[in-house]
Amino acid sequence: MPNLTVVAGALIERASLLVAQRSRPPELAGLWELPGGKLAPGESDRAGLARELREELGIDVTVGDRLGEDVALSASVTLRAYLVTQVGGELQAIDHRALRWVAADDLADLPWVPADRAWLPALREALRLS
């Protein structure tokens, strides 16, 4: 079975992070995450993340530096995050129940998708530096 990479984007503006509330699957519905998705075969991390955020949020982004460490979702699935900057489009919840901007002090209070919790220290630091 080939390895699968799932990419996520951390969009930070005015010292706030964009988070997205999942609508599915049932076991993750209502939890918050960094938006993103699975890479297509042969797709680079950056190209795939830009495509996913266009599909899920209606925005165009430039993909910047890696954020935190990779998170192993299973033996064959890796979750990887990047900082992103919006360069076009209009933000909308196309594939999520809701979108919300949160400050560093509010990160720990959100009910996160379990895998994304690994990035909280890196997200706090990125928000502090923004």
Coordinates of C-alpha atoms in Angstrom, one line a residue:
M1 CA 0.0 0.0 0.0
P2 CA 1.5 3.4 -1.0
N3 CA 2.0 6.0 1.6
L4 CA -0.5 8.8 1.6
T5 CA 0.2 12.4 2.7
V6 CA -2.5 14.7 4.1
V7 CA -1.5 18.4 4.1
A8 CA -3.0 21.2 6.2
G9 CA -2.7 24.9 6.1
A10 CA -2.2 27.4 8.9
L11 CA -3.6 30.7 7.7
I12 CA -2.6 33.5 10.2
E13 CA -3.8 37.1 9.8
R14 CA -3.7 39.9 12.4
A15 CA -2.5 37.5 15.1
S16 CA -5.4 35.1 14.6
L17 CA -5.5 31.6 13.1
L18 CA -8.2 30.3 10.8
V19 CA -9.7 27.1 12.0
A20 CA -12.3 25.0 10.3
Q21 CA -15.1 22.8 12.0
R22 CA -15.5 19.4 10.4
S23 CA -18.9 18.3 9.2
R24 CA -17.8 14.7 8.5
P25 CA -17.1 11.8 9.2
P26 CA -19.4 11.4 12.1
E27 CA -16.7 10.6 14.6
L28 CA -14.9 13.9 13.8
A29 CA -17.9 16.1 13.0
G30 CA -18.0 19.3 15.2
L31 CA -14.2 19.1 15.9
W32 CA -11.9 21.9 14.7
E33 CA -8.9 21.4 12.4
L34 CA -6.5 23.2 10.1
P35 CA -8.1 22.9 6.7
G36 CA -6.5 20.8 4.0
G37 CA -6.7 17.3 2.5
K38 CA -5.1 14.4 0.7
L39 CA -2.5 14.8 -2.0
A40 CA -3.4 13.4 -5.4
P41 CA -0.9 10.9 -6.8
G42 CA 2.3 12.7 -8.0
E43 CA 1.2 16.0 -6.5
S44 CA 3.7 18.0 -4.5
D45 CA 2.8 19.1 -0.9
R46 CA 2.6 22.8 -1.9
A47 CA 0.5 22.2 -5.1
G48 CA -1.9 19.9 -3.2
L49 CA -2.4 22.2 -0.3
A50 CA -3.1 25.2 -2.6
R51 CA -5.6 23.0 -4.5
E52 CA -7.3 21.8 -1.3
L53 CA -7.6 25.2 0.2
R54 CA -9.1 26.5 -3.1
E55 CA -11.6 23.7 -3.1
E56 CA -12.5 23.8 0.6
L57 CA -12.3 27.5 1.4
G58 CA -12.5 29.3 -2.0
I59 CA -9.1 31.1 -1.5
D60 CA -5.8 31.2 -3.3
V61 CA -2.7 30.8 -1.1
T62 CA 1.0 30.8 -1.3
V63 CA 2.4 28.0 0.8
G64 CA 5.3 28.9 3.1
D65 CA 7.4 27.1 5.7
R66 CA 6.6 23.8 7.4
L67 CA 4.8 24.0 10.7
G68 CA 5.7 21.6 13.4
E69 CA 6.5 17.9 12.9
D70 CA 4.8 15.3 10.7
V71 CA 2.0 13.5 12.5
A72 CA 1.5 9.8 11.8
L73 CA -2.2 9.0 11.4
S74 CA -1.5 5.4 10.6
A75 CA 1.4 3.2 9.3
S76 CA 0.7 4.5 5.8
V77 CA -0.8 8.0 6.3
T78 CA 1.2 11.1 7.3
L79 CA -0.2 14.5 8.2
R80 CA 1.9 17.6 7.5
A81 CA 1.2 21.3 8.0
Y82 CA 2.5 24.4 6.4
L83 CA 2.0 28.1 7.0
V84 CA 0.0 29.7 4.2
T85 CA -0.8 33.3 3.1
Q86 CA -4.0 34.2 1.3
V87 CA -3.4 35.9 -2.0
G88 CA -6.8 35.8 -3.6
G89 CA -10.4 34.5 -3.5
E90 CA -13.0 35.0 -0.8
L91 CA -13.0 32.9 2.3
Q92 CA -16.1 30.6 2.6
A93 CA -17.0 27.4 4.4
I94 CA -17.5 25.2 1.3
D95 CA -16.5 21.9 2.9
H96 CA -16.8 22.7 6.6
R97 CA -19.6 23.4 9.1
A98 CA -18.0 26.7 10.2
L99 CA -14.8 28.8 10.1
R100 CA -13.5 30.8 13.0
W101 CA -10.5 33.0 13.7
V102 CA -8.8 32.3 17.1
A103 CA -6.0 33.9 19.0
A104 CA -3.1 32.0 20.6
D105 CA -4.8 32.1 24.1
D106 CA -7.9 30.4 22.7
L107 CA -6.1 27.4 20.9
A108 CA -6.2 25.1 23.9
D109 CA -9.9 25.7 24.5
L110 CA -11.1 24.4 21.2
P111 CA -12.2 20.8 20.7
W112 CA -9.5 19.8 18.1
V113 CA -9.3 16.9 15.8
P114 CA -6.9 14.7 17.9
A115 CA -4.1 14.7 15.3
D116 CA -4.0 18.5 14.9
R117 CA -3.4 18.9 18.7
A118 CA 0.3 18.0 18.1
W119 CA 0.7 21.3 16.3
L120 CA -0.6 23.5 19.2
P121 CA 2.9 24.6 20.4
A122 CA 4.1 25.4 16.9
L123 CA 0.8 27.3 16.2
R124 CA 1.2 29.3 19.5
E125 CA 4.7 30.3 18.4
A126 CA 3.7 31.2 14.9
L127 CA 0.9 33.4 16.3
R128 CA 3.3 35.1 18.7
L129 CA 5.6 35.9 15.8
S130 CA 2.9 37.2 13.5

